[in-house]
């Protein structure tokens, strides 16, 4: 039935497929389980051969469609964090005027900029070759397992005594976590570099950012917020850079579906981030780590047979 839906439209992708992929994107972009990995794997499970055929092609509508999916989730993040972004943007311009950084929000603005630079540069250089080489179901399955172990390692590493001692030395919150505004710019840069691993299908952008933040002594709540804020600029920038793909010949047959998928992704992202900002106040990455390992192993077996 699901496979049949792929052929009920004159477009390259059906409205039903667009809705499913949009909802999937809006949820998995923010849950630390890799949206790109799931977007590669689920069409295989559903028998959507039209989508599977695009995924590793050098030139296809797939990348334009995926970029629109990500733009949708970024718009959802903007909707949810719009007050934060107004404060951050205002703080950034204040620092330009007075040429100094004084408040936590002003520092956060520059931490975001510092972390965005490496993912922007490396993303431009590596996005196309990485997608062509690794956006395949078996590779995505293997890296999903890797992602799970990264999340589990992050939870184990954060318990090390030296991380807690660093937090105590540099400033702690009441819950024992290090304050976000105590991050050094070089640490933000490292988190930005780590974020580029999300170019690999199966590796979660938010997952690696949260793991890196936990390794530097942040608590789950702050590291999740920082990861959500960090995700927005590079995704929107990629959308602007790839606008020519969706408006050009590669967008033929997918534009309408891409818009529908982006709207679904935005709406789902708002709901998802609302849930996760509350979830990470008291809970950890561990369940997501086990999910990625178990589902990833199952998909390795499925795709290898």
XYZ file of C-alpha atoms in Angstrom:
305
model
C 0.000 0.000 0.000
C 2.794 2.376 0.929
C 4.696 1.497 -2.235
C 1.552 2.013 -4.296
C 1.232 5.571 -2.961
C 4.462 6.431 -4.763
C 2.808 5.920 -8.118
C -0.487 7.746 -7.576
C 0.902 11.159 -8.487
C 2.328 12.645 -11.649
C 5.029 14.265 -9.495
C 8.314 12.526 -8.754
C 7.222 12.233 -5.127
C 3.650 11.856 -3.912
C 1.887 14.121 -1.430
C 1.646 11.198 0.984
C 5.392 10.585 0.813
C 6.065 14.300 1.297
C 3.907 14.430 4.444
C 5.508 11.317 5.951
C 9.046 12.533 5.223
C 8.225 16.017 6.544
C 6.884 14.690 9.841
C 9.830 12.285 10.078
C 12.261 15.165 9.485
C 10.641 17.463 12.048
C 10.943 14.781 14.724
C 14.305 13.179 13.945
C 16.158 16.450 13.260
C 15.736 17.374 16.938
C 15.723 13.973 18.575
C 19.414 12.970 18.587
C 18.844 10.055 16.212
C 19.820 11.524 12.786
C 17.149 12.926 10.523
C 19.232 12.253 7.397
C 19.797 8.651 8.456
C 16.086 8.053 8.948
C 15.222 9.870 5.724
C 17.548 7.476 3.888
C 16.364 4.332 5.708
C 12.588 4.731 5.850
C 12.009 4.903 2.071
C 13.823 1.544 1.873
C 11.556 0.066 4.543
C 8.449 1.450 2.841
C 9.480 0.262 -0.610
C 9.576 3.763 -2.070
C 11.905 2.853 -4.898
C 11.513 6.228 -6.604
C 13.059 7.916 -3.554
C 15.708 5.242 -2.961
C 16.906 5.600 -6.557
C 17.651 9.326 -6.043
C 19.666 9.034 -2.888
C 23.125 8.250 -4.210
C 22.820 9.907 -7.613
C 25.303 12.685 -8.305
C 22.612 14.971 -9.714
C 19.027 14.366 -8.613
C 16.041 16.139 -7.014
C 16.843 14.382 -3.726
C 19.294 16.954 -2.350
C 16.956 19.849 -3.166
C 14.127 18.008 -1.436
C 16.255 17.187 1.635
C 17.392 20.807 1.927
C 13.741 21.909 1.965
C 13.055 19.346 4.693
C 15.857 20.834 6.788
C 14.710 24.394 6.103
C 11.277 23.386 7.384
C 12.709 22.108 10.660
C 14.855 25.260 10.975
C 11.749 27.411 10.533
C 10.123 25.393 13.301
C 13.109 26.139 15.546
C 12.854 29.848 14.701
C 9.170 29.841 15.571
C 9.846 28.216 18.933
C 12.949 30.256 19.840
C 11.946 33.578 18.245
C 12.237 35.482 21.536
C 15.698 34.041 22.142
C 16.809 34.979 18.628
C 15.588 38.572 18.998
C 17.640 38.872 22.186
C 20.690 37.185 20.620
C 20.619 39.356 17.478
C 20.163 42.519 19.542
C 23.046 41.451 21.803
C 25.283 40.854 18.780
C 24.715 44.380 17.447
C 25.293 45.839 20.908
C 28.736 44.224 20.991
C 29.560 45.783 17.624
C 28.625 49.212 18.938
C 30.508 49.086 22.232
C 33.260 46.677 21.040
C 33.085 44.517 24.136
C 31.156 41.508 25.409
C 29.599 41.955 28.827
C 26.426 39.915 29.252
C 25.724 36.143 28.971
C 23.469 36.774 25.941
C 26.199 38.765 24.189
C 28.639 35.929 24.813
C 26.088 33.389 23.577
C 25.753 35.332 20.321
C 29.490 35.055 19.667
C 29.627 31.423 20.788
C 27.005 30.636 18.134
C 28.970 32.545 15.490
C 32.197 30.772 16.456
C 30.547 27.338 16.278
C 28.812 28.123 12.973
C 31.970 29.088 11.050
C 33.573 25.596 10.892
C 30.326 23.822 10.005
C 29.711 26.390 7.269
C 33.159 26.056 5.718
C 33.400 22.274 5.980
C 29.793 21.886 4.878
C 30.496 23.735 1.631
C 33.569 21.604 0.958
C 32.298 18.182 1.990
C 28.510 18.091 1.620
C 28.325 16.883 -1.988
C 31.030 14.171 -1.903
C 29.894 12.865 1.488
C 26.260 12.674 0.387
C 27.146 10.911 -2.858
C 29.381 8.377 -1.098
C 27.418 7.644 2.073
C 23.723 8.450 1.532
C 22.964 4.756 1.082
C 20.845 2.518 3.350
C 23.648 0.182 4.486
C 26.080 3.030 5.217
C 23.336 4.968 7.044
C 22.551 1.878 9.140
C 26.182 1.448 10.164
C 26.599 5.118 11.086
C 23.342 5.038 13.048
C 24.954 2.381 15.247
C 28.019 4.620 15.542
C 25.739 7.506 16.542
C 24.226 5.374 19.289
C 27.629 4.605 20.744
C 28.563 8.302 20.578
C 25.501 9.166 22.679
C 26.206 6.393 25.197
C 29.873 7.424 25.388
C 28.825 11.030 26.023
C 26.746 10.002 29.011
C 29.607 7.937 30.402
C 32.215 10.644 29.825
C 30.192 13.361 31.580
C 30.425 11.420 34.825
C 34.194 11.643 34.944
C 35.487 13.533 37.958
C 37.631 15.945 35.978
C 34.593 17.209 34.056
C 32.770 17.912 37.316
C 35.868 19.602 38.715
C 36.101 21.804 35.618
C 32.487 22.810 36.105
C 33.123 23.705 39.738
C 36.199 25.740 38.827
C 34.539 27.682 36.007
C 31.087 28.219 37.468
C 28.142 25.951 38.102
C 24.376 26.129 38.065
C 22.277 24.945 40.973
C 21.851 21.536 39.348
C 25.639 21.094 39.185
C 26.071 21.765 35.464
C 28.502 24.271 34.075
C 26.937 27.558 32.923
C 26.634 27.956 29.164
C 28.251 31.412 29.225
C 31.470 29.933 30.670
C 32.254 28.072 27.431
C 35.474 29.194 25.787
C 35.352 30.194 22.117
C 37.727 27.372 21.222
C 35.290 24.944 22.847
C 32.453 26.378 20.760
C 34.659 25.943 17.689
C 35.224 22.276 18.545
C 31.465 21.791 18.914
C 31.032 23.426 15.511
C 33.543 21.046 13.946
C 31.759 18.113 15.596
C 28.515 19.348 14.061
C 29.889 18.733 10.556
C 29.766 14.985 11.197
C 25.999 15.289 10.648
C 26.778 15.461 6.914
C 27.028 11.672 7.249
C 23.646 9.957 7.098
C 23.188 8.241 10.462
C 25.067 10.801 12.576
C 22.874 13.256 14.488
C 23.737 16.958 14.463
C 22.074 17.551 17.822
C 23.467 14.306 19.204
C 27.119 15.150 18.535
C 26.621 18.747 19.715
C 25.037 17.567 22.948
C 27.749 14.968 23.479
C 30.448 17.600 22.978
C 28.639 19.974 25.352
C 28.266 17.283 28.012
C 31.964 16.473 27.665
C 32.721 20.093 28.569
C 30.547 19.994 31.694
C 27.257 21.486 30.468
C 24.045 19.925 31.729
C 21.500 18.310 29.425
C 19.152 21.295 29.403
C 21.770 23.863 28.369
C 23.536 21.618 25.902
C 20.193 20.800 24.215
C 19.294 24.496 23.977
C 22.735 25.326 22.565
C 22.430 22.495 20.020
C 18.976 23.679 18.902
C 20.195 27.261 18.491
C 23.329 26.117 16.640
C 21.282 24.074 14.173
C 19.344 27.044 12.825
C 21.984 29.237 11.032
C 23.726 26.516 8.964
C 20.433 24.898 7.938
C 18.954 28.202 6.792
C 22.205 29.122 5.029
C 22.182 25.778 3.205
C 18.594 26.474 2.177
C 19.567 29.824 0.669
C 22.574 28.317 -1.149
C 20.485 25.458 -2.530
C 17.553 27.661 -3.533
C 18.730 27.432 -7.132
C 18.353 23.640 -7.017
C 14.711 23.724 -5.990
C 13.854 26.545 -8.409
C 15.960 25.123 -11.252
C 15.663 21.963 -13.309
C 16.470 19.681 -10.346
C 13.322 20.937 -8.645
C 11.069 19.896 -11.509
C 8.441 17.510 -10.191
C 9.294 17.998 -6.499
C 8.628 21.688 -5.728
C 5.055 21.284 -4.551
C 5.904 18.196 -2.522
C 8.968 19.938 -1.052
C 6.837 22.842 0.193
C 4.312 20.441 1.747
C 7.124 18.484 3.391
C 8.751 21.675 4.724
C 5.472 22.841 6.299
C 4.993 19.441 7.944
C 8.603 19.478 9.161
C 8.181 22.963 10.665
C 4.976 22.067 12.496
C 6.447 18.815 13.814
C 9.667 20.543 14.880
C 7.742 23.003 17.066
C 6.031 20.139 18.897
C 9.254 18.139 19.149
C 11.423 20.942 20.532
C 8.692 21.811 23.051
C 8.830 18.227 24.297
C 12.627 17.910 24.282
C 13.352 21.167 26.122
C 11.307 19.739 28.979
C 12.610 16.201 28.623
C 16.260 17.213 28.980
C 15.624 19.094 32.207
C 15.581 15.765 34.025
C 16.562 13.023 31.566
C 19.502 11.877 29.480
C 20.661 10.739 26.016
C 20.836 7.083 27.069
C 17.457 5.905 25.658
C 18.279 7.495 22.296
C 21.690 5.816 22.303
C 20.176 2.359 22.832
C 17.521 3.049 20.178
C 20.153 3.998 17.575
C 22.261 0.908 18.302
C 19.311 -1.515 18.201
C 17.550 0.023 15.184
C 20.855 0.514 13.383
C 21.894 -3.129 13.872
C 18.451 -4.286 12.691
C 18.786 -2.133 9.562
C 22.335 -3.384 8.901
C 20.958 -6.942 8.883
C 17.961 -5.891 6.767
C 20.063 -4.089 4.155
C 22.863 -6.673 4.080
C 20.532 -9.564 3.248
